[in-house]
PDB file of C-alpha atoms in Angstrom:
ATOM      1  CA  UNK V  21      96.018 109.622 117.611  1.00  0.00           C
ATOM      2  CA  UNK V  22      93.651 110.984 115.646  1.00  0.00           C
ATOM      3  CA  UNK V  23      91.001 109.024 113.091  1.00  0.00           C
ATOM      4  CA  UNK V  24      88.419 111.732 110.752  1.00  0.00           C
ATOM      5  CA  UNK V  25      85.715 109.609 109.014  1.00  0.00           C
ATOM      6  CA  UNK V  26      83.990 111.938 106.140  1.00  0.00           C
ATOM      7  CA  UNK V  27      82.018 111.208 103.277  1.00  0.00           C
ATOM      8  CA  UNK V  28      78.652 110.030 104.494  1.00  0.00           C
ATOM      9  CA  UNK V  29      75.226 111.441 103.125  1.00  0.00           C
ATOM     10  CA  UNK V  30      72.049 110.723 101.529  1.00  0.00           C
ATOM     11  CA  UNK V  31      71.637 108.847  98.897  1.00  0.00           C
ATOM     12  CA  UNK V  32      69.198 106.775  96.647  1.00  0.00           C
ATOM     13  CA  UNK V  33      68.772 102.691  96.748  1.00  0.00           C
ATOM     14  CA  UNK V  34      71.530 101.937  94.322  1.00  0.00           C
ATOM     15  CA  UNK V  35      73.957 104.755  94.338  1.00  0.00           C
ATOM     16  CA  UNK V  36      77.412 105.265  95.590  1.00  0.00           C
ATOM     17  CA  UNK V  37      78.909 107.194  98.214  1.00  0.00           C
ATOM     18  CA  UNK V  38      83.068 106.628  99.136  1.00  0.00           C
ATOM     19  CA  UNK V  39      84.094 106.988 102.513  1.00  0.00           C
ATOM     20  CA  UNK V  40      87.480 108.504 104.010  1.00  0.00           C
ATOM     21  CA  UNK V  41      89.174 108.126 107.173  1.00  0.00           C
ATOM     22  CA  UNK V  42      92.245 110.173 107.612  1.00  0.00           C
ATOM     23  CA  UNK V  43      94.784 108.498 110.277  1.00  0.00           C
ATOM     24  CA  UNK V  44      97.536 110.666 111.773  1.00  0.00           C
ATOM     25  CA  UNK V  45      99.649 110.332 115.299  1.00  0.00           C
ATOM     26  CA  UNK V  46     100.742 107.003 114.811  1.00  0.00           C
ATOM     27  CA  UNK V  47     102.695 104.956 112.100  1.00  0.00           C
ATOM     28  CA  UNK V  48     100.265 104.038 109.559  1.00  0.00           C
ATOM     29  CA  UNK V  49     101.638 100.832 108.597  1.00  0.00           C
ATOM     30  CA  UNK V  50     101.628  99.272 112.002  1.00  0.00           C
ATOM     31  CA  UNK V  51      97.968  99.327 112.006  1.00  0.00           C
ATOM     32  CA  UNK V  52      95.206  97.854 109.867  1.00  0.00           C
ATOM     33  CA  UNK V  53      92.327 100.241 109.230  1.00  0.00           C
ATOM     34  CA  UNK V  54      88.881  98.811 109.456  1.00  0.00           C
ATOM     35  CA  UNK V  55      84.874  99.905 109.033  1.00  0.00           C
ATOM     36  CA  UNK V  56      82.063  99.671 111.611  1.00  0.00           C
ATOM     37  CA  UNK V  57      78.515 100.883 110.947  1.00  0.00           C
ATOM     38  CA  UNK V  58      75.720 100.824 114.005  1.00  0.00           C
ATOM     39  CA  UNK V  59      72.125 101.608 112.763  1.00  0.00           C
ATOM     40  CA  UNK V  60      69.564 102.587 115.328  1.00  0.00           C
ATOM     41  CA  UNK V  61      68.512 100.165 117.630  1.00  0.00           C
ATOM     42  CA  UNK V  62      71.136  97.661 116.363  1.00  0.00           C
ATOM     43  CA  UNK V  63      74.550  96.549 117.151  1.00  0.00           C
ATOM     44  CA  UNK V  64      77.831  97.574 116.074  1.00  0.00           C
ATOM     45  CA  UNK V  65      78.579  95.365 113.068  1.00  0.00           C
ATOM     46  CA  UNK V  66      82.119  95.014 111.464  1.00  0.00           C
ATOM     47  CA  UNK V  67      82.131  95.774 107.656  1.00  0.00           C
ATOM     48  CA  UNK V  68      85.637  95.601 106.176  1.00  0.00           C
ATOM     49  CA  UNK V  69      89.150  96.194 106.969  1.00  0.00           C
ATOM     50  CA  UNK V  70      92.678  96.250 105.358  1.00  0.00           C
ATOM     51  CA  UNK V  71      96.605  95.631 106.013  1.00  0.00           C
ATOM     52  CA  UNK V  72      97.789  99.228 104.560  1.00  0.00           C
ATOM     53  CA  UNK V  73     100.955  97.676 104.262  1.00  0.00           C
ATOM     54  CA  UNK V  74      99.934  94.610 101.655  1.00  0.00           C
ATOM     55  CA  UNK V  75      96.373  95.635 100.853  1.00  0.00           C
ATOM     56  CA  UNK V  76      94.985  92.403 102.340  1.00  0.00           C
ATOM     57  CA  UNK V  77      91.424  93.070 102.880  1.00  0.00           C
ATOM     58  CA  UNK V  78      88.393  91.306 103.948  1.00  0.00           C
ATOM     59  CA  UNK V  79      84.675  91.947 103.815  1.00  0.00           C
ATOM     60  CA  UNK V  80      81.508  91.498 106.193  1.00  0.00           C
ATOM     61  CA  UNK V  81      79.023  89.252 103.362  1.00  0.00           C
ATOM     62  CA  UNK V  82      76.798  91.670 104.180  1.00  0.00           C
ATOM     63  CA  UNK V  83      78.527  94.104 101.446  1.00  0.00           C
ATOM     64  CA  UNK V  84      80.662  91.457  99.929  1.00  0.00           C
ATOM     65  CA  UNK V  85      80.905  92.350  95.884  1.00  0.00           C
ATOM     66  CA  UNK V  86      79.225  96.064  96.810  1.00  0.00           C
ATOM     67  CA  UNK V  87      81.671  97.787  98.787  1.00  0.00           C
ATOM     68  CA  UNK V  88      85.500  98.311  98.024  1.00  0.00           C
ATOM     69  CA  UNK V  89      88.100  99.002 100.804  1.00  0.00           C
ATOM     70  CA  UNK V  90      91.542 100.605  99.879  1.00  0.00           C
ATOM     71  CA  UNK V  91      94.498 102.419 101.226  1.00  0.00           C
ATOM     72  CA  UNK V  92      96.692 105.754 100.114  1.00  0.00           C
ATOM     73  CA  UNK V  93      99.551 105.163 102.349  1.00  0.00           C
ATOM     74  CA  UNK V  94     101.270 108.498 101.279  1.00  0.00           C
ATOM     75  CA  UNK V  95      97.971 110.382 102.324  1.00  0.00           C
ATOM     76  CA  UNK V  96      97.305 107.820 105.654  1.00  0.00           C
ATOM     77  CA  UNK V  97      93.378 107.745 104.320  1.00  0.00           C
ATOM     78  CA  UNK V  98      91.785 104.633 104.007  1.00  0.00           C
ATOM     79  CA  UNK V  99      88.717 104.846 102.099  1.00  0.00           C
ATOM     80  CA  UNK V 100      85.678 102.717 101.443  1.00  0.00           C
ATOM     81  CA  UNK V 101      83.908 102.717  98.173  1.00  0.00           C
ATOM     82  CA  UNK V 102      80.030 101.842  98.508  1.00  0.00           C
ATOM     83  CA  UNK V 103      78.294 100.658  95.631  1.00  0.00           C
ATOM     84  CA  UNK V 104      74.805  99.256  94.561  1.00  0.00           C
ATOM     85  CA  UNK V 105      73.820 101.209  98.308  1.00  0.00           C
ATOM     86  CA  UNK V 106      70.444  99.236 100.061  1.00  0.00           C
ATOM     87  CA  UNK V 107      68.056 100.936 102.863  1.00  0.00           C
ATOM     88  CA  UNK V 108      69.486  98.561 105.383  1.00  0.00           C
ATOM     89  CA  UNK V 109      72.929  99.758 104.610  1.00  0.00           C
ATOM     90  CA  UNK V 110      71.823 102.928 106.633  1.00  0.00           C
ATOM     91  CA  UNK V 111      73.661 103.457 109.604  1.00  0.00           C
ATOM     92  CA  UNK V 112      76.644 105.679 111.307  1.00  0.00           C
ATOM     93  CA  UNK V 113      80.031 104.141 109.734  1.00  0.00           C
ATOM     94  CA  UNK V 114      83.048 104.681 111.616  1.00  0.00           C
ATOM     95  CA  UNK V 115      86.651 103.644 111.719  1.00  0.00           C
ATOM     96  CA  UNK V 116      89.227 102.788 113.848  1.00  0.00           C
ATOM     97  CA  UNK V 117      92.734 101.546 113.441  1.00  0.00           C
ATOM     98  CA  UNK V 118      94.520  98.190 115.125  1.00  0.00           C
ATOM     99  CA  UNK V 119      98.234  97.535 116.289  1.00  0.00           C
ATOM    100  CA  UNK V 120      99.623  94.514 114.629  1.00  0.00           C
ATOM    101  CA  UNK V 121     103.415  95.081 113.627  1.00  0.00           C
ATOM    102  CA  UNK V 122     105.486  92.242 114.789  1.00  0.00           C
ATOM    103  CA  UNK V 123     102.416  90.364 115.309  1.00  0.00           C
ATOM    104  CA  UNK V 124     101.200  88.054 112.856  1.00  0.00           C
ATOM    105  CA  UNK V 125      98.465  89.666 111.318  1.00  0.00           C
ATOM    106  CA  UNK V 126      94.829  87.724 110.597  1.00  0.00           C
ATOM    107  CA  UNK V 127      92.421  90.165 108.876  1.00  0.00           C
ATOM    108  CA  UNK V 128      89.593  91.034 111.741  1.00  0.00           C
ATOM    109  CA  UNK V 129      86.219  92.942 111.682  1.00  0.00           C
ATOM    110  CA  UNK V 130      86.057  92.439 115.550  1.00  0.00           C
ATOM    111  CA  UNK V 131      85.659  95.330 117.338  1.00  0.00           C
ATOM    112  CA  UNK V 132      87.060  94.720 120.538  1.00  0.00           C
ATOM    113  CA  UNK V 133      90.268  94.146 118.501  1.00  0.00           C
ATOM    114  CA  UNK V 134      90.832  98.023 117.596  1.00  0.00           C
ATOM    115  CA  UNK V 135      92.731  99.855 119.343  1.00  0.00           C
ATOM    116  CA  UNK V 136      91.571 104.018 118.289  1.00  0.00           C
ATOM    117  CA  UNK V 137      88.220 105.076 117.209  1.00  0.00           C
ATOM    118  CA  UNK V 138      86.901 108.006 114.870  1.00  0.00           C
ATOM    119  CA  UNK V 139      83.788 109.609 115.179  1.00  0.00           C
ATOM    120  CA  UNK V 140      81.260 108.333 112.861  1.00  0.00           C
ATOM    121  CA  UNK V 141      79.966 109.861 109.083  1.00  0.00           C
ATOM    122  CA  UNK V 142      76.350 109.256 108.727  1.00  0.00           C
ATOM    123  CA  UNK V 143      75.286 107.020 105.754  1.00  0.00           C
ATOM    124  CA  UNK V 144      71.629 107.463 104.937  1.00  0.00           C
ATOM    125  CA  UNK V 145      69.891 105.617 102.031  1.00  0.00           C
ATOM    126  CA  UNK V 146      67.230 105.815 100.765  1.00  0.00           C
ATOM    127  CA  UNK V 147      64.429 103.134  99.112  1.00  0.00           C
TER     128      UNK V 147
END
């Protein structure tokens, strides 16, 4: 099981950046994708996830109307789309992937929930 986050950077106080996380060794649709970030000297805080198989998707309120989660099931990449970036949304932003198939799935942003982790993509904005 394997989970590449890319995409991070630096950018300015109101830009963009899109993340990717490429899945592969498992069956994509079985599992819902979701985003972490953990700034320094902070806890990990959930930020979004999504069923790949219906596109359900929820959102921390934290980047609620900013940031835009979304699946390519024919490439197994989830990707994030950050908008309207702030300072505080500086942090390392990984992702991991849950097993819910033939469970009744309830969108989650806990982290204790996932199952694999990717190493992280560094998101650094700046004011």
């Amino acid at each position: 099981v394997q989970l590449q986050a890319s995409g991070g950077g630096l950018v300015q106080a109101g830009g963009s950046l899109r993340l990717s996380c490429a899945a592969s060794g498992f069956t994509f649709d079985d599992y819902a994708i979701g985003w972490f970030r953990q700034a320094p000297g902070k806890e990990r805080e959930g930020v979004s996830c999504i069923n790949s198989s219906d596109g359900n998707s929820y959102y921390a309120d934290s980047v609620k109307g900013r940031f835009t989660i979304s699946s390519d099931n024919a490439k197994n990449t989830v990707y994030l789309q950050m908008n309207s970036l702030k300072p505080e949304d500086t942090a390392v932003y990984y992702c991991a992937a849950r097993y819910y198939s033939g469970s009744y799935y309830y969108p989650s942003i806990a982290g204790y929930e996932y199952d694999y982790w990717g190493q992280g993509t560094q998101v650094t904005v700046s004011s």
